[in-house]
GROMACS .gro file of C-alpha atoms in nm:
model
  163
    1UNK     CA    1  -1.411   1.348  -3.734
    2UNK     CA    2  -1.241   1.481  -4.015
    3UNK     CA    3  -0.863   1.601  -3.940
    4UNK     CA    4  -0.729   1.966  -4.006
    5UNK     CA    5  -0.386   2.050  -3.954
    6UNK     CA    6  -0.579   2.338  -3.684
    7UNK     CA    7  -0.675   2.031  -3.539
    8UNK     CA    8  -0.352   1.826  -3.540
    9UNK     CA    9  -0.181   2.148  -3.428
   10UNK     CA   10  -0.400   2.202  -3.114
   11UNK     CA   11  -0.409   1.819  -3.044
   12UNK     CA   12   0.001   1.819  -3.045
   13UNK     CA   13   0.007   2.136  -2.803
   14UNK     CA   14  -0.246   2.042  -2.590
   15UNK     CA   15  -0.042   1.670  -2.624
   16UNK     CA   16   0.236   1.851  -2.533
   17UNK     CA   17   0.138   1.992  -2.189
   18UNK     CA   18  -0.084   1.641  -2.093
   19UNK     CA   19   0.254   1.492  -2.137
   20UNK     CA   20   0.471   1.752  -1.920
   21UNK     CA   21   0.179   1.745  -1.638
   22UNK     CA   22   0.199   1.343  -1.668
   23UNK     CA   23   0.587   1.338  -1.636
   24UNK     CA   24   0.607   1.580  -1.349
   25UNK     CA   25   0.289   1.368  -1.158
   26UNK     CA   26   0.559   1.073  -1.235
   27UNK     CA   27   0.841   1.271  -1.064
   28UNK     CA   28   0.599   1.339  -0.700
   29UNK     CA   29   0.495   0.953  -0.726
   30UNK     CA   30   0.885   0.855  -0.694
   31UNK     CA   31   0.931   1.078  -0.376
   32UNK     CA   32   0.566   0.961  -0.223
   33UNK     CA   33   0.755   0.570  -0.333
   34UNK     CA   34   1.006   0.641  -0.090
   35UNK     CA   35   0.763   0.631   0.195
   36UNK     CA   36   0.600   0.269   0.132
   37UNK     CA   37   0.669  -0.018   0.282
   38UNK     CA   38   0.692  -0.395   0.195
   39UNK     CA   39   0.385  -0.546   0.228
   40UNK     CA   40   0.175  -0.275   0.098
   41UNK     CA   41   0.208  -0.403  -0.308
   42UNK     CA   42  -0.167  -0.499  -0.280
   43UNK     CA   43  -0.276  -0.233  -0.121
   44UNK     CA   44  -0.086   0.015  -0.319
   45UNK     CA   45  -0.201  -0.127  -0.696
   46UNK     CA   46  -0.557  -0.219  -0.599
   47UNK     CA   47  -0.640   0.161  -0.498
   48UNK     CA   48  -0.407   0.332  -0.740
   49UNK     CA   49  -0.587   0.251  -1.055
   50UNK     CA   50  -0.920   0.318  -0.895
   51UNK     CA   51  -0.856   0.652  -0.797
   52UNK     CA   52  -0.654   0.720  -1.111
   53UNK     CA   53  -0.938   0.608  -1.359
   54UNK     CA   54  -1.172   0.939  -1.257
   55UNK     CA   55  -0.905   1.191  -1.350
   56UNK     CA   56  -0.841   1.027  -1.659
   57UNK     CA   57  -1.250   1.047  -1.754
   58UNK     CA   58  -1.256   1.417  -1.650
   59UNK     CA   59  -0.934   1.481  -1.937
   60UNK     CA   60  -1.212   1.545  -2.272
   61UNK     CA   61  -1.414   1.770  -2.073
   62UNK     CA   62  -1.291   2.027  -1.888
   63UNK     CA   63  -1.052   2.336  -1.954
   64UNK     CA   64  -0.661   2.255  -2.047
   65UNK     CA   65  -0.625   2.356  -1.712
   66UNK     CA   66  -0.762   2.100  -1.542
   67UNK     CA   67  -0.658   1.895  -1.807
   68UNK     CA   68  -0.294   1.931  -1.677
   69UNK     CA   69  -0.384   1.911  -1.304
   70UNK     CA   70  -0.608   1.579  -1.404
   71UNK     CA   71  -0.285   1.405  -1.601
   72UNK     CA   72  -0.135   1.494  -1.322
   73UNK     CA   73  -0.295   1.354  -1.019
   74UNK     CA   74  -0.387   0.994  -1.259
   75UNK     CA   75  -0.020   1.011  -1.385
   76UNK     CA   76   0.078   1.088  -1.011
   77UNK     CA   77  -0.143   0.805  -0.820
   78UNK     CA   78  -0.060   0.569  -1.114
   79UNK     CA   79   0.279   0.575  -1.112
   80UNK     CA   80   0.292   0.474  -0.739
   81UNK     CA   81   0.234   0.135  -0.860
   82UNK     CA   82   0.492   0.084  -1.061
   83UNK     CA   83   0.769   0.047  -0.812
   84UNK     CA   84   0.547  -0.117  -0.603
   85UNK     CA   85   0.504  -0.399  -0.856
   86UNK     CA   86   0.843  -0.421  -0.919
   87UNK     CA   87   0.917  -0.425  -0.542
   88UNK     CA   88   0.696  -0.718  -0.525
   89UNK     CA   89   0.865  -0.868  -0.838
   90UNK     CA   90   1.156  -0.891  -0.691
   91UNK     CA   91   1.045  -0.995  -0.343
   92UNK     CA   92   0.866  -1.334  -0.520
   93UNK     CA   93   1.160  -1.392  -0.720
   94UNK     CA   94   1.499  -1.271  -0.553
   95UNK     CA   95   1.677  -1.480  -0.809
   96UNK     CA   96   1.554  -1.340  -1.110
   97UNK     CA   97   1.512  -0.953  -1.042
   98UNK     CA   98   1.663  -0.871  -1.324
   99UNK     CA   99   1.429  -1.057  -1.552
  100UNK     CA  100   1.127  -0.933  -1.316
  101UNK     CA  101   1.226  -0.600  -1.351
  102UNK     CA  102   1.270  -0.581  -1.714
  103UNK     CA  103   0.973  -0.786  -1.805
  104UNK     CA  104   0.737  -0.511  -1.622
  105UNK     CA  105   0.901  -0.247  -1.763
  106UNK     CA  106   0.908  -0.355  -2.100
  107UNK     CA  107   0.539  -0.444  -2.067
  108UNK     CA  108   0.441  -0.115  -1.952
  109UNK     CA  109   0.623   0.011  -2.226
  110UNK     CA  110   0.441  -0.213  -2.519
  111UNK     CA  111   0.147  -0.086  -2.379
  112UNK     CA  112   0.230   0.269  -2.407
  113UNK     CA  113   0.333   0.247  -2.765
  114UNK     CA  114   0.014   0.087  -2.833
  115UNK     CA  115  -0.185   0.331  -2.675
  116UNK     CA  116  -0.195   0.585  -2.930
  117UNK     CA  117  -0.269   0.334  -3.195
  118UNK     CA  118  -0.563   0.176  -3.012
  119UNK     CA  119  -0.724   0.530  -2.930
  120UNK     CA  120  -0.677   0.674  -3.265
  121UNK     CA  121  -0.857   0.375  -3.382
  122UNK     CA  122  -1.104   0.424  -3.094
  123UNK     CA  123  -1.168   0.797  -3.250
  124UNK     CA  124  -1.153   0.698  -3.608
  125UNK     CA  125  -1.412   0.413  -3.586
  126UNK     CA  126  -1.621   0.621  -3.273
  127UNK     CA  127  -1.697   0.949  -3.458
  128UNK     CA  128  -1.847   1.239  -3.254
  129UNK     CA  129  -1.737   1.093  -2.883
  130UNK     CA  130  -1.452   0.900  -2.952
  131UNK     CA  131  -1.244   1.121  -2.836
  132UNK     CA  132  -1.433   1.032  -2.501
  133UNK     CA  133  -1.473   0.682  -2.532
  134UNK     CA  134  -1.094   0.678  -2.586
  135UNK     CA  135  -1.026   0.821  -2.285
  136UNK     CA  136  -1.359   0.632  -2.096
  137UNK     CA  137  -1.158   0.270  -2.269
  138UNK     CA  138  -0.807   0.408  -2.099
  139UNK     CA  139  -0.998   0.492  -1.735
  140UNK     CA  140  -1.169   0.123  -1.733
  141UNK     CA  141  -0.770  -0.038  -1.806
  142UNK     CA  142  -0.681   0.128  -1.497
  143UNK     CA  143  -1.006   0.012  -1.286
  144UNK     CA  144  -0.910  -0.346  -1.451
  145UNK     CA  145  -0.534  -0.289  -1.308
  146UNK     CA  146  -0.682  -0.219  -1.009
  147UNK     CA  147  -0.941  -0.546  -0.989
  148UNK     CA  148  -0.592  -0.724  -1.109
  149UNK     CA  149  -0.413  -0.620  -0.795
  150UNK     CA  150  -0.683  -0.647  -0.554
  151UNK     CA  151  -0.717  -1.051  -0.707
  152UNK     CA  152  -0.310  -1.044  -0.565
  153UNK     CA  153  -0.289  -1.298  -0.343
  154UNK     CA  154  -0.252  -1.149  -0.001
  155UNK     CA  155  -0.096  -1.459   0.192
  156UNK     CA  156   0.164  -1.494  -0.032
  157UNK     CA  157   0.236  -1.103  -0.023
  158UNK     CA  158   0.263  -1.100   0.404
  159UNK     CA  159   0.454  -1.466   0.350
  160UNK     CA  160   0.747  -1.324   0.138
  161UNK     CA  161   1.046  -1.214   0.274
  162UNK     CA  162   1.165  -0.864   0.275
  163UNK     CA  163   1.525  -0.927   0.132
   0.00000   0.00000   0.00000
């Protein structure tokens, strides 16, 4: 699909709002974070990524809108598990929270720079639906995070101390 600065222009506008609806759905997950208890790690980042993965599907098809309210809800159910891993980070490796910590973040954050690159490349090499496909490669990461945290060991979870 050939680019157009009409098309860059919507793209970075409708960009614009995904991101605001994603960063607000961020801001709800912290308070619904407060609620959770230790213990719940697997239970919290096996489900989160499987409910997340429809909204993110439903983004390339439906009104901006629902575009917003779909970033939301993924960005909100999503970002429930990130506390919750480094929760668990730190309850596996007291001594070391810092480096626990810092390594998930940082991860999470190499993966969001690549993010655009890969689906841009998805697009360009896609034609007609890769703008789908992008978003259909983004929703199966999630439903691999959550086969990832369901594969959590769940004896060693209940086993760890609550420090």
């Amino acid at each position: 699909a050939k680019q157009t600065y009409e098309t860059t222009a919507v793209a970075t506008q409708k960009g614009g709002y995904l991101l605001s609806a994603t960063t607000l759905g961020m801001a709800v997950a912290t308070i619904v974070v407060a609620f959770q208890h230790a213990g719940d790690e697997r239970r919290v980042l096996t489900i989160t990524g499987l409910l997340a993965a429809p909204f993110v599907l439903l983004i390339p098809f439906v009104p901006l809108p629902m575009m917003m309210l779909s970033a939301f809800v993924a960005a909100s159910l999503y970002f429930v598990g990130v506390p919750s891993a480094i929760s668990l980070s730190h309850r596996l490796l007291p001594h070391a929270t810092g480096m626990t910590g810092s390594l998930l973040m940082g991860a999470g954050w190499v993966l969001s720079a690549l993010g655009p690159f890969v689906g841009e490349k998805i697009v360009n090499h896609a034609g007609e639906n890769g703008l789908h496909l992008a978003f259909a490669f983004m929703a199966l990461m999630l439903v691999l995070s959550g086969v990832a945290g369901f594969l959590l060991d769940p004896h060693l979870i209940k086993n760890t101390p609550d420090h």
